[in-house]
CSV table of C-alpha atoms and ligand atoms in Angstrom, one decimal:
chain,number,residue,atom,x,y,z
A,28,UNK,CA,-14.3,-6.4,-4.1
A,29,UNK,CA,-10.7,-7.3,-3.2
A,30,UNK,CA,-8.6,-5.3,-0.7
A,31,UNK,CA,-4.9,-5.1,-1.2
A,32,UNK,CA,-2.6,-3.5,1.4
A,33,UNK,CA,0.9,-2.2,0.7
A,34,UNK,CA,2.4,-2.7,4.1
A,35,UNK,CA,5.7,-3.0,5.9
A,36,UNK,CA,6.6,-2.0,9.4
A,37,UNK,CA,9.7,-0.4,7.9
A,38,UNK,CA,9.6,3.1,6.3
A,39,UNK,CA,11.1,4.1,2.9
A,40,UNK,CA,10.8,0.6,1.3
A,41,UNK,CA,8.4,1.5,-1.5
A,42,UNK,CA,4.9,1.0,0.0
A,43,UNK,CA,3.6,4.3,-1.4
A,44,UNK,CA,5.3,4.1,-4.8
A,45,UNK,CA,3.7,0.6,-5.1
A,46,UNK,CA,0.3,1.6,-3.9
A,47,UNK,CA,0.0,4.5,-6.3
A,48,UNK,CA,1.2,2.5,-9.3
A,49,UNK,CA,-0.9,-0.6,-8.7
A,50,UNK,CA,-4.0,1.5,-7.9
A,51,UNK,CA,-3.5,3.2,-11.2
A,52,UNK,CA,-2.8,-0.1,-13.0
A,53,UNK,CA,-5.9,-1.6,-11.5
A,54,UNK,CA,-8.1,1.3,-12.6
A,55,UNK,CA,-6.7,1.0,-16.2
A,56,UNK,CA,-7.4,-2.8,-16.2
A,57,UNK,CA,-10.8,-3.3,-17.7
A,58,UNK,CA,-11.9,0.0,-16.1
A,59,UNK,CA,-12.1,-1.5,-12.6
A,60,UNK,CA,-13.4,1.1,-10.2
A,61,UNK,CA,-10.6,1.5,-7.7
A,62,UNK,CA,-10.3,3.3,-4.4
A,63,UNK,CA,-6.9,4.1,-2.9
A,64,UNK,CA,-7.1,4.6,0.9
A,65,UNK,CA,-4.2,6.7,2.2
A,66,UNK,CA,-3.6,5.7,5.8
A,67,UNK,CA,-0.3,7.4,6.4
A,68,UNK,CA,-0.1,10.8,8.2
A,69,UNK,CA,2.6,11.9,5.7
A,70,UNK,CA,-0.2,11.8,3.0
A,71,UNK,CA,2.3,10.9,0.3
A,72,UNK,CA,-0.1,9.1,-2.0
A,73,UNK,CA,-2.6,11.9,-1.5
A,74,UNK,CA,0.2,14.3,-2.7
A,75,UNK,CA,1.1,12.2,-5.6
A,76,UNK,CA,-2.4,12.4,-6.9
A,77,UNK,CA,-2.6,16.1,-6.3
A,78,UNK,CA,-5.4,15.8,-3.9
A,79,UNK,CA,-6.2,17.9,-0.9
A,80,UNK,CA,-8.2,16.4,1.9
A,81,UNK,CA,-11.2,18.4,3.1
A,82,UNK,CA,-10.4,20.9,5.9
A,83,UNK,CA,-12.0,19.0,8.6
A,84,UNK,CA,-10.8,15.6,7.6
A,85,UNK,CA,-10.2,13.6,10.8
A,86,UNK,CA,-10.0,9.8,11.3
A,87,UNK,CA,-12.3,10.3,14.3
A,88,UNK,CA,-15.1,11.8,12.2
A,89,UNK,CA,-14.5,9.4,9.4
A,90,UNK,CA,-14.8,6.3,11.6
A,91,UNK,CA,-17.9,7.5,13.4
A,92,UNK,CA,-19.8,8.9,10.5
A,93,UNK,CA,-19.8,7.1,7.2
A,94,UNK,CA,-21.2,10.1,5.4
A,95,UNK,CA,-18.1,12.1,6.4
A,96,UNK,CA,-15.9,9.4,5.0
A,97,UNK,CA,-17.9,9.2,1.7
A,98,UNK,CA,-17.6,13.0,1.4
A,99,UNK,CA,-13.9,12.9,1.9
A,100,UNK,CA,-13.4,10.6,-1.1
A,101,UNK,CA,-11.9,12.5,-4.1
A,102,UNK,CA,-11.6,11.9,-7.7
A,103,UNK,CA,-8.1,11.8,-9.2
A,104,UNK,CA,-7.1,13.0,-12.7
A,105,UNK,CA,-7.7,9.4,-13.7
A,106,UNK,CA,-11.0,7.9,-14.6
A,107,UNK,CA,-12.1,5.0,-12.3
A,108,UNK,CA,-9.6,6.0,-9.7
A,109,UNK,CA,-10.6,7.6,-6.5
A,110,UNK,CA,-8.7,8.3,-3.3
A,111,UNK,CA,-9.6,8.7,0.4
A,112,UNK,CA,-6.9,11.2,1.4
A,113,UNK,CA,-4.9,11.4,4.6
A,114,UNK,CA,-3.5,14.4,6.5
A,115,UNK,CA,-1.4,14.8,9.6
A,116,UNK,CA,-4.3,14.2,12.0
A,117,UNK,CA,-3.8,10.5,11.1
A,118,UNK,CA,-0.8,10.5,13.4
A,119,UNK,CA,-3.3,9.9,16.2
A,120,UNK,CA,-5.0,7.0,14.5
A,121,UNK,CA,-3.6,4.4,16.9
A,122,UNK,CA,-4.7,6.2,20.0
A,123,UNK,CA,-8.1,6.8,18.5
A,124,UNK,CA,-8.6,3.1,17.6
A,125,UNK,CA,-7.5,2.2,21.1
A,126,UNK,CA,-10.3,4.2,22.6
A,127,UNK,CA,-13.0,2.5,20.4
A,128,UNK,CA,-15.0,-0.6,20.6
A,129,UNK,CA,-14.1,-3.2,17.9
A,130,UNK,CA,-10.7,-1.6,18.0
A,131,UNK,CA,-9.2,-4.1,15.5
A,132,UNK,CA,-12.1,-4.1,13.0
A,133,UNK,CA,-12.7,-0.4,12.5
A,134,UNK,CA,-11.0,-0.3,9.1
A,135,UNK,CA,-12.8,-3.4,7.9
A,136,UNK,CA,-16.1,-1.8,9.0
A,137,UNK,CA,-15.3,1.4,7.2
A,138,UNK,CA,-14.5,-0.4,4.0
A,139,UNK,CA,-17.7,-2.3,4.3
A,140,UNK,CA,-19.5,0.9,4.4
A,141,UNK,CA,-17.7,3.0,1.7
A,142,UNK,CA,-16.3,0.2,-0.5
A,143,UNK,CA,-19.5,-0.5,-2.3
A,144,UNK,CA,-19.1,-0.3,-6.0
A,145,UNK,CA,-15.3,-0.5,-6.0
A,146,UNK,CA,-13.8,-3.6,-7.5
A,147,UNK,CA,-10.4,-3.0,-6.0
A,148,UNK,CA,-9.3,-1.2,-2.9
A,149,UNK,CA,-5.7,-0.4,-2.3
A,150,UNK,CA,-4.4,0.6,1.2
A,151,UNK,CA,-1.2,2.7,1.5
A,152,UNK,CA,-0.1,1.9,5.0
A,153,UNK,CA,2.0,3.7,7.6
A,154,UNK,CA,5.1,1.9,8.9
A,155,UNK,CA,3.9,0.5,12.2
A,156,UNK,CA,3.1,-2.8,13.8
A,157,UNK,CA,0.4,-1.4,16.1
A,158,UNK,CA,-3.4,-1.2,16.1
A,159,UNK,CA,-3.6,0.4,12.7
A,160,UNK,CA,-1.5,-2.5,11.4
A,161,UNK,CA,-3.8,-5.0,13.0
A,162,UNK,CA,-6.8,-3.3,11.4
A,163,UNK,CA,-5.0,-3.6,8.1
A,164,UNK,CA,-4.2,-7.3,8.6
A,165,UNK,CA,-7.9,-8.0,9.4
A,166,UNK,CA,-9.3,-5.9,6.5
A,167,UNK,CA,-6.9,-6.9,3.6
A,168,UNK,CA,-7.3,-10.0,1.4
A,169,UNK,CA,-3.7,-9.6,0.4
A,170,UNK,CA,-0.8,-7.8,2.0
A,171,UNK,CA,2.0,-6.8,-0.4
A,172,UNK,CA,5.2,-6.4,1.5
A,173,UNK,CA,8.0,-4.6,-0.3
A,174,UNK,CA,11.4,-6.1,0.7
A,175,UNK,CA,14.6,-4.1,-0.2
A,176,UNK,CA,17.1,-7.0,-0.6
A,177,UNK,CA,19.2,-6.1,2.4
A,178,UNK,CA,19.7,-7.8,5.7
A,179,UNK,CA,17.5,-5.4,7.7
A,180,UNK,CA,14.6,-5.6,5.3
A,181,UNK,CA,14.7,-9.3,5.2
A,182,UNK,CA,14.7,-9.4,9.0
A,183,UNK,CA,11.7,-7.1,9.1
A,184,UNK,CA,9.8,-9.6,7.0
A,185,UNK,CA,10.9,-12.5,9.2
A,186,UNK,CA,9.6,-10.5,12.2
A,187,UNK,CA,6.3,-9.9,10.4
A,188,UNK,CA,5.9,-13.7,9.7
A,189,UNK,CA,6.6,-14.4,13.4
A,190,UNK,CA,4.0,-11.9,14.4
A,191,UNK,CA,1.4,-13.6,12.1
A,192,UNK,CA,2.3,-16.9,13.6
A,193,UNK,CA,2.0,-15.8,17.2
A,194,UNK,CA,-1.2,-13.8,16.7
A,195,UNK,CA,-2.9,-16.3,14.4
A,196,UNK,CA,-3.2,-14.1,11.3
A,197,UNK,CA,-3.2,-16.0,8.0
A,198,UNK,CA,0.3,-16.0,6.6
A,199,UNK,CA,-1.2,-17.0,3.3
A,200,UNK,CA,-2.2,-13.4,2.8
A,201,UNK,CA,1.4,-12.1,2.9
A,202,UNK,CA,2.9,-11.5,-0.5
A,203,UNK,CA,6.5,-10.2,-0.2
A,204,UNK,CA,8.3,-8.8,-3.3
A,205,UNK,CA,11.6,-7.3,-3.9
A,206,UNK,CA,11.6,-3.5,-4.1
A,207,UNK,CA,14.2,-0.9,-5.1
A,208,UNK,CA,16.4,-3.6,-6.5
A,209,UNK,CA,19.9,-2.5,-7.6
A,210,UNK,CA,21.7,-5.4,-9.4
A,211,UNK,CA,25.0,-3.6,-9.2
A,212,UNK,CA,25.0,-4.2,-5.5
A,213,UNK,CA,26.4,-7.5,-4.3
A,214,UNK,CA,24.2,-7.6,-1.2
A,215,UNK,CA,21.1,-7.2,-3.2
A,216,UNK,CA,22.1,-10.1,-5.5
A,217,UNK,CA,23.0,-12.3,-2.6
A,218,UNK,CA,19.9,-11.5,-0.5
A,219,UNK,CA,17.7,-12.2,-3.6
A,220,UNK,CA,19.3,-15.6,-4.2
A,221,UNK,CA,19.1,-16.5,-0.6
A,222,UNK,CA,15.5,-15.5,-0.1
A,223,UNK,CA,14.4,-17.1,-3.4
A,224,UNK,CA,15.5,-20.4,-2.0
A,225,UNK,CA,13.9,-20.1,1.4
A,226,UNK,CA,10.8,-18.0,1.0
A,227,UNK,CA,8.1,-19.6,-1.2
A,228,UNK,CA,5.7,-16.8,-0.9
A,229,UNK,CA,7.9,-14.3,-2.8
A,230,UNK,CA,6.3,-12.9,-5.8
A,231,UNK,CA,8.2,-13.3,-9.1
A,232,UNK,CA,8.1,-9.6,-10.0
A,233,UNK,CA,10.8,-7.4,-8.5
A,234,UNK,CA,10.7,-3.6,-8.8
A,235,UNK,CA,14.1,-2.1,-9.9
A,236,UNK,CA,15.6,1.0,-8.4
A,237,UNK,CA,15.0,3.7,-11.0
A,238,UNK,CA,15.3,7.4,-10.9
A,239,UNK,CA,11.9,7.7,-12.6
A,240,UNK,CA,10.2,6.4,-9.5
A,241,UNK,CA,11.8,9.3,-7.5
A,242,UNK,CA,10.7,11.7,-10.2
A,243,UNK,CA,7.0,10.9,-9.3
A,244,UNK,CA,7.5,13.6,-6.7
A,245,UNK,CA,8.0,16.2,-9.4
A,246,UNK,CA,5.4,14.9,-11.9
A,247,UNK,CA,2.9,14.1,-9.2
A,248,UNK,CA,1.4,11.1,-11.0
A,249,UNK,CA,2.1,7.4,-11.3
A,250,UNK,CA,5.4,6.6,-13.1
A,251,UNK,CA,3.3,4.2,-15.4
A,252,UNK,CA,1.6,7.3,-16.7
A,253,UNK,CA,4.5,9.7,-17.4
A,254,UNK,CA,7.2,7.0,-18.3
A,255,UNK,CA,5.3,4.0,-19.4
A,256,UNK,CA,8.3,2.4,-21.0
A,257,UNK,CA,10.6,2.7,-18.0
A,258,UNK,CA,11.6,-0.6,-16.4
A,259,UNK,CA,9.9,0.4,-13.1
A,260,UNK,CA,6.6,1.0,-15.0
A,261,UNK,CA,6.8,-2.3,-16.7
A,262,UNK,CA,7.6,-3.9,-13.3
A,263,UNK,CA,4.7,-2.2,-11.5
A,264,UNK,CA,2.3,-3.4,-14.3
A,265,UNK,CA,3.7,-6.9,-14.0
A,266,UNK,CA,3.2,-6.8,-10.2
A,267,UNK,CA,-0.4,-5.9,-10.7
A,268,UNK,CA,-0.9,-8.7,-13.2
A,269,UNK,CA,0.7,-11.1,-10.8
A,270,UNK,CA,-1.5,-10.3,-7.9
A,271,UNK,CA,-4.9,-9.5,-9.5
A,272,UNK,CA,-5.7,-13.2,-9.6
B,22,ADP,N1,11.9,1.5,-7.2
B,22,ADP,C1,12.4,2.7,-6.8
B,22,ADP,N2,13.4,3.3,-7.4
B,22,ADP,C2,13.9,4.4,-6.9
B,22,ADP,N3,13.4,5.1,-5.9
B,22,ADP,C3,12.4,4.5,-5.2
B,22,ADP,C4,11.8,3.3,-5.6
B,22,ADP,N4,10.7,3.0,-4.8
B,22,ADP,C5,10.7,4.1,-3.9
B,22,ADP,N5,11.7,5.0,-4.2
B,22,ADP,C6,12.0,6.2,-3.4
B,22,ADP,O1,12.3,5.9,-2.1
B,22,ADP,C7,11.6,6.8,-1.2
B,22,ADP,C8,10.6,6.0,-0.3
B,22,ADP,O2,9.6,5.4,-1.1
B,22,ADP,P1,8.1,5.2,-0.7
B,22,ADP,O3,7.4,4.6,-1.8
B,22,ADP,O4,7.6,6.6,-0.3
B,22,ADP,O5,8.3,4.3,0.5
B,22,ADP,P2,7.4,4.0,1.8
B,22,ADP,O6,6.0,4.4,1.5
B,22,ADP,O7,7.6,2.6,2.1
B,22,ADP,O8,8.0,4.9,2.9
B,22,ADP,C9,10.9,7.8,-2.1
B,22,ADP,O9,11.7,8.9,-2.2
B,22,ADP,C10,10.8,7.1,-3.4
B,22,ADP,O10,10.7,8.1,-4.5
B,23,MG,MG1,4.6,5.7,2.3
């Protein structure tokens, strides 16, 4: 089983779009059984897959009772792809973890219990650098970090690396990649050139800025499914191929 997080402490950088599409790509790849875990109170990946969480779906219940977590897992419209949905009660996830023993290992414990039988687990993460994030860092084998090629996004990634250094997490697991790239923008081109020189961990694949990715909100399915030939779909598939090793 491999656990791949789509994480950044910054919002709106493409975490959810990436999680949804690489989860779909993984499930199509040799029929790997794939579980997408939505950890964000906005429930955007839950929405994209047209799933409703159970009425009494609460992180508290899920973490303390594995049967509740099992029962909350939903099938999607796609074979081999399941989702553990999120709702607004996830806004209290941090406070909840803080009140528990093994507060940094709860997500890893949960995945140990419910992940059996899945080859790939994808985490769609909230934008924070708090306890939920530390749970993610401990649980994930790889952390995909979308970086929009702008000064602030680059800085966010530098801060994440610093945090890993100070706290002793393995920087090896960090896999930054460019997201929402617009080659008409000079700042994008310059930031890409600059970071390619200095950041060896950068993945080769870059996701272009494309209207079809935004249209996922209308179609409510992965862009790879409704527009397979779009440059963004080709790039998301490429991203999956690059990281599946
Ligand atoms: N490659 C892209 N091209 C165009 N729009 C994108 C792209 N990636 C994300 N978006 C749009 O940007 C917004 C934020 O993306 P999202 O994946 O939800 O980011 P996050 O999960 O990091 O907050 C959404 O409206 C989404 O449709
Ligand atoms: Mg998101």
